[in-house]
Amino acid sequence: MALPKGEIKLNKTFYVTTPIYYPSGKFHIGTAYTTIFADVLKTYKKINGYDARMLTGLDEHGQKIEGVAKQNGVTPQEYVDEKATEAKKLWKLLDVDYDDFIRTTEERHTEKVEKIFEKFLKNNDIYKGEYEGLYCTPCESFWTESQLIDGKCPDCQREVKKMKEEAYFFNMKKYVDKLLKFYDENPNFIEPISRKNEIINNFIKPGLEDLCVTRTTFDWGVKVKSDPKHVVYVWLDALTNYITSLGYMSDDDSLFKKYWPADVQLVGKDIIRFHAIYWPIFLIALDLPLPKKIYAHGWFMMKDGKMSKSKGNVIYPDSLVDRYGVDAVRYFLIRELPYGQDGIFTPEGFVDRYNYDLCNDLGNLLNRTIGMINKYFDGEVKDPKDYSNELSQGLNNDIDKYIKDMINHMDDLHLNFALSDIWNIISRTNKYIDETMPWVLYKEKKEDELKLVMSDLVESLRKIAILIYPFMKNTSKEILKQLGNDKYDIKFENIYNKRDFTLNKVVSKGEPIFVRLDPQEEIAYIKSKM
Ligand code: MSP
């Protein structure tokens, strides 16, 4: 069966962004999720021949950060400097290969925010007024009475307080029609579609309010150049990071020209409003193209609800990586969160996935294969010459089908399903061993058939290694190494290549890639880290 070659487009660019994180605490698995998701997409595109770029960074301004720094007895700048080092270390630990890490306190960003603000003023997109509203300090958001839930902030459910101040406003109403037209013409702009309906029904239909874009009640932010007692509201400051990092409005804007508009902007469900309404409107006002897609993922929850320090139920990625390795953590996080919905982290779930998926399914397939080739052919994968065998064709047809499914799921951002597709290949290949019973073929000296089975197993594992690479880079390389392919160039298109017997020499029996965990012990360990 011929496979689609749709993904192989050389010299095409791909630009994916994560939100820039508030460095107000330690990063938990929820924050890690988006960043890993972005890295998986970027890596997938990269091995498909794209010139792929990923952006992440920190949102370092605002009242909240000012407050946390004070609590820690340091200046805001000292505080965010330390957090930036911490964040970069974490992304390295999680094998995240970002191309740029932007910090909103960097001059390359702040001076562009000043310029953008002045441009908006000049074009009458921003006007001066007075703001009186209900303010949620942790979220740095003003709300109207009708948006509150039980009198509290609809995002974080905390108390809001009445505040009044002179402020600048962005004239959102001016652009609403253009935004709605864009939504109409680009039905996949906001995904999942349910989020788009939410945005339209909850925020646009009731009448989009103009957005207050400055504050005078704190100091830690970009000052308005023409009126410096005002500090630019943290969301206007933050959202522009996606283009300032590419050199928008700077002397060298080649990256901006090359990568903008972004292909996918990833956000959590709580910040979709900012990305699906205000961000596109700012871009329309700047006369810039809009991103191709905003994808809002769900949240990692705990059994007892949201992760929160006060509940003592927060799980941090580094404590998992230290004990189980980065690939197991990346695998779990991506596999466990369904498209657009929330997922639950439980220590039991983590240990089960490790033992069943990684150890039993994948690890055993590799061990058995390597073991058999060593036993039957002294570690050499032999050319079977004759491929006309029904069981072999059955296996390969199924694998081709699962690869197609995986490609479709990657394109649709259903990364959890893409992993299930790969695991279908793993299960199917394990089943092939049961079907062909190589130990019987060996006993009965059916050497040609045995050669075919062994080469099928190696081929399947080679494909699996390429497919899992975006998700689990180390495991992928380790599998290829154990198959005797350590110099292998990981490119997606190699999946379609014919087997190359000079590459598939099994050198020796390698170490197991995942070792079975003792559930009781490990569940207790994970709980102790919460
Ligand atoms: N600074 C803003 C984003 C500005 S982007 C121009 C912000 N930062 S944040 O640190 O509070 O959140 C960053 C991201 O982490 C958000 O997309 C949020 O949805 C995500 N998550 C926070 N908790 C999460 C989970 N428990 N699970 C999954 N994602 C979660 O918002």
XYZ file of C-alpha atoms and ligand atoms in Angstrom:
561
model
C 0.000 0.000 0.000
C 1.390 3.400 -0.961
C 1.693 5.928 1.812
C 0.861 9.626 1.567
C 3.831 11.903 1.225
C 1.838 15.020 2.009
C 4.019 16.169 4.882
C 7.252 16.350 2.981
C 7.601 19.960 1.941
C 11.089 21.346 2.001
C 11.885 24.933 2.957
C 8.473 25.560 4.434
C 8.424 27.423 7.714
C 6.504 26.537 10.837
C 6.215 28.814 13.864
C 4.711 27.660 17.148
C 4.458 29.662 20.360
C 3.625 28.933 23.993
C 2.211 31.553 26.318
C 4.904 33.410 28.189
C 4.645 32.308 31.805
C 4.270 34.404 34.930
C 7.298 33.595 37.016
C 5.331 33.961 40.242
C 6.053 30.463 41.554
C 7.571 27.143 40.635
C 6.474 25.664 37.305
C 4.210 22.658 37.697
C 3.251 19.936 35.229
C 0.490 22.114 33.748
C 2.982 24.720 32.591
C 5.297 21.985 31.408
C 2.486 20.499 29.320
C 2.150 23.438 26.905
C 5.883 23.749 26.472
C 6.335 20.048 25.747
C 3.349 20.150 23.379
C 5.005 22.986 21.447
C 8.303 21.126 21.330
C 6.603 17.981 20.023
C 4.962 19.962 17.221
C 8.152 21.777 16.342
C 10.211 18.591 16.331
C 7.617 16.773 14.257
C 7.656 19.530 11.657
C 11.436 19.625 11.740
C 11.817 15.949 10.929
C 9.281 16.535 8.167
C 11.677 18.956 6.523
C 10.192 22.209 7.803
C 12.221 25.160 8.947
C 10.462 25.034 12.322
C 10.735 27.572 15.107
C 9.445 27.567 18.664
C 9.090 30.498 21.038
C 8.602 30.492 24.779
C 9.512 32.928 27.536
C 8.475 34.839 30.616
C 5.870 37.481 31.293
C 7.840 39.455 33.837
C 5.943 42.679 34.425
C 2.914 43.634 36.500
C 1.615 44.035 39.973
C 1.664 40.357 40.772
C 5.395 39.986 40.065
C 6.125 43.240 41.888
C 4.330 41.810 44.925
C 6.039 38.420 44.874
C 9.465 40.034 44.561
C 8.693 42.180 47.591
C 7.639 39.131 49.581
C 10.965 37.548 48.674
C 12.883 40.630 49.751
C 14.419 41.274 46.336
C 13.864 43.776 43.531
C 11.487 42.696 40.750
C 14.418 42.569 38.333
C 16.454 40.347 40.658
C 13.461 38.134 41.143
C 12.721 37.645 37.446
C 16.392 37.138 36.600
C 16.494 34.204 38.953
C 13.226 32.837 37.594
C 14.447 33.075 34.008
C 17.480 30.956 34.890
C 15.190 28.454 36.619
C 12.814 28.273 33.658
C 15.597 27.716 31.130
C 17.008 24.957 33.309
C 13.618 23.270 33.482
C 13.054 23.398 29.719
C 16.485 21.876 29.225
C 15.652 19.117 31.671
C 12.432 18.489 29.740
C 14.339 18.317 26.445
C 12.560 21.349 25.045
C 14.386 22.723 22.053
C 13.062 26.293 21.892
C 14.595 28.739 19.419
C 13.954 31.880 21.381
C 13.216 32.613 25.013
C 11.765 36.070 25.330
C 11.575 38.019 28.563
C 9.277 41.018 28.603
C 11.847 43.008 30.593
C 14.362 42.798 27.754
C 15.025 45.985 25.855
C 14.340 44.324 22.514
C 10.786 43.912 23.803
C 10.159 46.990 25.958
C 11.216 49.530 23.355
C 8.862 47.925 20.803
C 5.989 47.958 23.298
C 6.570 51.702 23.717
C 6.510 52.158 19.968
C 3.415 50.014 19.465
C 1.581 51.965 22.166
C 2.473 55.294 20.553
C 1.353 53.990 17.179
C -2.025 53.006 18.637
C -2.340 56.465 20.211
C -1.506 58.178 16.936
C -4.086 56.118 15.075
C -6.765 56.836 17.686
C -6.983 53.193 18.637
C -6.130 54.201 22.192
C -7.794 57.084 24.067
C -7.558 58.452 27.609
C -10.430 57.971 30.043
C -11.188 56.887 33.553
C -11.563 53.366 34.695
C -13.852 52.265 37.413
C -14.278 48.584 37.789
C -13.899 45.390 39.693
C -10.313 44.312 39.701
C -8.795 40.932 40.376
C -5.199 41.486 41.474
C -3.825 37.952 40.925
C -5.263 37.840 37.384
C -4.573 41.516 36.712
C -7.984 41.767 35.115
C -10.874 44.141 35.398
C -14.330 42.543 35.257
C -17.838 43.802 34.847
C -20.479 42.896 37.420
C -22.147 40.513 34.976
C -18.938 38.617 34.281
C -18.356 37.736 37.933
C -19.297 34.289 39.175
C -20.833 34.390 42.653
C -19.390 37.873 42.999
C -15.869 36.556 42.429
C -13.298 36.549 39.631
C -14.521 34.161 36.917
C -10.967 32.987 36.195
C -9.555 32.292 39.636
C -12.634 32.534 41.895
C -10.928 35.014 44.197
C -12.253 38.290 45.645
C -12.322 41.331 43.354
C -12.168 44.922 44.547
C -13.588 48.209 43.230
C -10.926 50.432 41.734
C -10.980 53.798 39.958
C -8.125 55.358 38.041
C -7.221 57.498 35.070
C -6.399 55.127 32.278
C -5.974 54.658 28.562
C -8.398 52.448 26.670
C -8.114 50.469 23.506
C -11.064 51.006 21.214
C -12.081 47.383 20.706
C -15.472 48.231 19.251
C -13.797 49.761 16.210
C -12.526 46.309 15.193
C -15.234 43.906 16.273
C -16.778 43.541 12.834
C -13.431 42.865 11.230
C -12.714 40.244 13.865
C -16.043 38.488 13.339
C -15.469 38.525 9.596
C -12.078 36.947 10.149
C -13.630 34.237 12.337
C -16.127 33.551 9.557
C -13.543 33.348 6.838
C -11.197 31.233 8.949
C -13.373 28.645 10.666
C -10.372 26.829 12.149
C -8.778 29.903 13.649
C -9.890 29.044 17.186
C -9.771 25.420 18.229
C -11.517 23.527 19.667
C -14.605 24.970 18.050
C -16.452 24.935 21.402
C -14.052 27.613 22.655
C -14.876 29.801 19.680
C -18.576 29.581 20.450
C -17.833 30.458 24.065
C -15.858 33.524 22.998
C -18.571 34.756 20.676
C -21.482 34.092 23.032
C -19.882 35.239 26.288
C -17.743 38.150 25.224
C -18.612 39.441 21.775
C -22.392 39.106 21.523
C -23.106 40.874 24.843
C -21.048 43.805 23.465
C -17.278 43.897 23.554
C -16.024 46.435 26.088
C -13.074 48.668 25.293
C -9.996 47.357 27.048
C -8.199 49.323 29.691
C -4.549 49.232 28.630
C -2.668 51.195 31.281
C -2.333 51.354 35.055
C -1.139 54.044 37.419
C -1.299 52.032 40.621
C 2.029 50.285 40.216
C 5.350 50.837 38.635
C 6.762 47.541 37.410
C 6.149 47.639 33.680
C 6.766 49.476 30.435
C 6.085 53.193 30.871
C 3.964 54.995 28.301
C 6.508 57.176 26.535
C 4.285 60.218 26.112
C 2.704 59.937 29.576
C 5.109 58.088 31.883
C 2.935 57.987 34.964
C 1.077 55.255 33.102
C 2.397 51.739 32.857
C 1.298 49.587 29.922
C -1.210 46.976 31.004
C 0.440 43.631 31.301
C -1.638 41.903 28.604
C -0.880 44.472 25.891
C 2.747 44.236 26.925
C 2.721 40.432 27.048
C 0.814 39.588 23.878
C 3.163 41.541 21.673
C 6.026 39.221 22.687
C 5.088 36.917 19.833
C 6.205 39.511 17.304
C 8.815 41.515 19.211
C 10.801 38.308 19.613
C 10.946 38.085 15.817
C 12.315 41.602 15.549
C 9.091 43.328 14.542
C 9.717 47.088 14.242
C 13.451 46.620 14.645
C 16.241 47.281 12.143
C 16.499 43.602 11.395
C 13.035 42.144 10.969
C 14.076 39.220 8.793
C 12.789 36.656 11.292
C 9.489 38.453 11.450
C 9.204 38.384 7.678
C 10.124 34.732 7.599
C 7.995 33.300 10.399
C 5.017 35.585 10.939
C 2.091 34.773 10.956
C 2.493 31.948 13.455
C 1.136 28.571 12.434
C -0.060 27.579 15.891
C -0.302 29.604 19.071
C -0.857 27.349 22.040
C -2.691 28.607 25.093
C -4.460 27.166 28.090
C -8.234 27.470 28.172
C -8.097 30.271 30.772
C -6.292 32.702 28.477
C -8.109 32.007 25.226
C -10.105 35.241 25.591
C -6.938 37.337 25.423
C -5.587 35.416 22.466
C -8.760 35.056 20.446
C -10.096 38.593 20.891
C -7.533 41.171 22.005
C -4.493 39.727 20.298
C -6.095 39.530 16.826
C -7.539 43.005 17.281
C -4.115 44.434 18.161
C -2.747 42.771 15.051
C -5.550 44.107 12.844
C -4.872 47.576 14.254
C -1.179 47.156 13.418
C -2.201 46.019 9.960
C -0.497 42.665 10.417
C -1.647 39.192 9.430
C -3.286 37.099 12.125
C -1.949 33.752 13.348
C -3.296 30.734 11.521
C -4.511 28.986 14.612
C -5.046 29.545 18.305
C -5.373 26.220 20.071
C -6.667 26.190 23.636
C -5.839 23.054 25.561
C -7.467 21.919 28.750
C -5.905 21.762 32.183
C -4.180 19.115 34.191
C -6.284 18.685 37.296
C -5.843 16.608 40.415
C -8.444 14.263 41.843
C -9.498 16.968 44.278
C -9.680 19.718 41.653
C -7.192 22.373 40.613
C -3.554 22.039 41.550
C -2.827 24.496 44.290
C -0.075 25.005 46.791
C -2.529 25.537 49.612
C -4.163 22.169 48.915
C -0.735 20.557 48.822
C -1.538 18.749 45.597
C 0.889 20.322 43.159
C 3.163 18.053 41.184
C 6.371 19.436 39.726
C 7.950 18.007 36.589
C 11.495 17.907 37.946
C 10.638 15.499 40.747
C 9.184 13.093 38.160
C 12.041 13.507 35.681
C 14.672 12.885 38.364
C 13.201 9.475 39.091
C 11.551 8.297 35.861
C 13.446 10.122 33.143
C 12.316 12.879 30.862
C 10.759 10.660 28.190
C 8.326 8.991 30.571
C 7.152 12.403 31.771
C 6.763 13.789 28.254
C 4.924 10.640 27.222
C 2.546 10.742 30.161
C 1.662 14.422 29.859
C 0.941 14.316 26.143
C -0.833 10.968 26.249
C -3.060 11.807 29.164
C -4.663 15.116 28.177
C -7.460 14.657 25.624
C -7.844 17.227 22.853
C -9.148 20.477 24.273
C -10.299 18.886 27.513
C -9.035 18.602 31.052
C -7.168 15.542 32.229
C -6.335 14.220 35.653
C -2.917 13.509 37.039
C -2.826 10.628 39.474
C 0.272 8.816 40.733
C -1.523 5.537 39.934
C -2.147 6.657 36.347
C 1.462 7.670 35.913
C 2.822 4.351 37.207
C 0.339 2.368 35.100
C 1.302 4.159 31.917
C 4.957 3.588 32.724
C 4.533 -0.097 33.428
C 2.028 -0.999 30.732
C 2.782 1.299 27.812
C 6.463 1.945 28.172
C 7.746 -1.146 29.887
C 5.448 -3.950 28.747
C 4.505 -2.778 25.266
C 7.463 -0.843 23.930
C 10.304 -2.050 26.141
C 9.435 -5.713 25.756
C 9.018 -5.487 22.009
C 12.534 -4.148 21.739
C 13.999 -6.661 24.208
C 12.327 -9.638 22.619
C 13.376 -8.585 19.140
C 16.996 -7.965 20.062
C 17.084 -11.175 22.106
C 15.722 -13.299 19.264
C 18.012 -11.841 16.611
C 20.972 -12.478 18.850
C 19.865 -16.009 19.528
C 18.817 -17.022 16.025
C 21.249 -15.083 13.829
C 24.128 -13.982 16.083
C 22.792 -10.468 16.096
C 22.592 -10.009 12.363
C 19.467 -8.925 10.489
C 19.440 -10.990 7.348
C 17.831 -10.143 4.044
C 14.837 -12.490 3.654
C 14.726 -11.918 -0.156
C 11.194 -13.327 -0.319
C 8.543 -11.056 1.193
C 5.453 -12.827 -0.078
C 4.034 -13.948 3.186
C 0.496 -13.315 4.340
C 1.223 -12.659 7.992
C 4.011 -10.273 7.068
C 1.807 -8.391 4.632
C -0.957 -8.229 7.210
C 1.415 -6.626 9.676
C 2.782 -4.121 7.201
C -0.633 -3.108 5.893
C -1.791 -2.410 9.429
C 1.322 -0.426 10.213
C 0.786 1.699 7.097
C -2.756 2.423 8.198
C -1.680 3.429 11.711
C 0.988 5.724 10.299
C -1.642 7.482 8.198
C -3.821 7.875 11.285
C -0.893 9.282 13.184
C -0.137 11.868 10.484
C -3.766 13.002 10.473
C -3.849 13.268 14.242
C -0.633 15.300 14.298
C -2.079 17.685 11.720
C -5.243 18.067 13.800
C -3.248 18.618 17.012
C -4.699 15.459 18.553
C -1.324 14.555 19.965
C -2.761 12.110 22.490
C -4.348 10.142 19.641
C -1.145 10.311 17.617
C 0.529 8.500 20.504
C -2.272 5.907 20.586
C -1.672 5.322 16.857
C 1.994 4.643 17.518
C 1.034 2.315 20.356
C -1.286 0.510 17.957
C 1.781 -0.245 15.854
C 3.603 -1.493 18.945
C 0.718 -3.776 19.988
C 0.252 -4.988 16.432
C 3.941 -5.870 16.196
C 3.828 -7.690 19.535
C 0.866 -9.600 18.157
C 2.898 -10.489 15.059
C 5.405 -12.286 17.292
C 2.570 -14.372 18.742
C 1.188 -15.054 15.253
C 4.469 -16.127 13.681
C 5.963 -17.932 16.723
C 9.602 -17.429 15.728
C 10.763 -19.999 18.327
C 8.848 -22.681 16.386
C 10.309 -21.494 13.075
C 13.748 -21.752 14.672
C 13.121 -25.219 16.005
C 11.782 -26.357 12.642
C 14.742 -24.737 10.875
C 12.523 -22.560 8.635
C 15.323 -20.116 8.147
C 13.826 -17.999 5.347
C 10.604 -17.430 7.243
C 12.536 -16.615 10.388
C 14.639 -14.050 8.502
C 11.466 -12.356 7.302
C 9.932 -12.209 10.766
C 13.108 -10.769 12.284
C 13.494 -8.172 9.567
C 9.816 -7.207 9.926
C 10.310 -6.694 13.652
C 13.390 -4.562 13.129
C 11.622 -2.535 10.456
C 8.630 -1.959 12.640
C 10.844 -0.837 15.523
C 12.784 1.451 13.204
C 9.517 3.105 12.168
C 8.346 3.306 15.772
C 11.627 4.991 16.703
C 11.104 7.658 14.026
C 7.465 8.179 14.982
C 8.129 8.599 18.702
C 11.075 10.920 18.161
C 9.111 14.190 18.574
C 7.675 12.877 21.836
C 10.584 10.915 23.313
C 13.864 11.873 21.746
C 16.157 9.782 23.970
C 14.115 6.608 23.716
C 13.954 6.980 19.961
C 17.737 7.275 19.698
C 18.268 4.406 22.139
C 16.027 2.103 20.101
C 17.892 2.979 16.924
C 21.188 2.425 18.697
C 20.144 -0.998 19.916
C 19.038 -1.834 16.378
C 22.517 -0.965 15.202
C 21.369 2.328 13.685
C 23.051 4.845 15.956
C 24.214 7.013 13.064
C 20.718 7.052 11.667
C 19.414 10.362 10.397
C 15.966 10.791 11.907
C 13.761 12.052 9.116
C 10.090 11.278 8.789
C 10.426 10.424 5.119
C 12.740 7.533 6.027
C 9.638 5.725 7.185
C 8.781 5.174 3.553
C 12.240 4.040 2.552
C 13.017 0.470 1.790
C 14.838 -1.485 4.428
C 18.559 -0.997 4.332
C 20.272 -4.101 5.635
C 23.596 -2.434 6.039
C 22.001 -0.159 8.656
C 20.126 -2.828 10.512
C 22.843 -4.785 12.221
C 21.984 -5.615 15.776
C 25.249 -5.296 17.592
C 24.589 -6.555 21.056
C 21.923 -6.933 23.636
C 21.237 -3.471 25.071
C 19.983 -2.405 28.452
C 16.183 -2.430 28.859
C 14.852 1.029 27.977
C 12.240 0.999 30.749
C 12.399 -1.107 33.889
C 9.201 -2.185 35.561
C 8.223 -0.073 38.573
C 6.929 -1.374 41.851
C 3.516 0.319 41.925
C 3.156 0.661 45.688
C 6.600 2.070 46.205
C 6.371 4.522 43.319
C 2.884 5.772 44.127
C 4.133 6.511 47.640
C 7.176 8.273 46.182
C 5.101 10.500 43.904
C 2.692 11.345 46.705
C 5.618 12.338 48.898
C 6.660 14.848 46.236
C 3.327 16.665 46.088
N 1.456 35.275 31.512
C 0.222 34.769 31.040
C 0.298 34.402 29.579
C 0.652 35.526 28.678
S 0.792 35.014 27.036
C 0.978 36.422 26.177
C -0.179 33.521 31.842
N 0.810 32.913 32.488
S 0.634 31.669 33.482
O 1.956 31.317 33.912
O -0.314 31.975 34.491
O 0.019 30.509 32.654
C 0.713 30.037 31.528
C -0.008 28.917 30.869
O -0.035 27.767 31.724
C -1.457 29.219 30.525
O -1.695 28.847 29.179
C -2.248 28.334 31.450
O -3.443 27.889 30.867
C -1.297 27.172 31.606
N -1.617 26.395 32.786
C -1.638 26.798 34.081
N -2.073 25.766 34.856
C -2.325 24.682 34.070
C -2.708 23.368 34.297
N -2.986 22.904 35.499
N -2.783 22.537 33.219
C -2.453 22.945 31.949
N -2.096 24.183 31.719
C -2.075 25.102 32.740
O -1.327 33.160 31.822
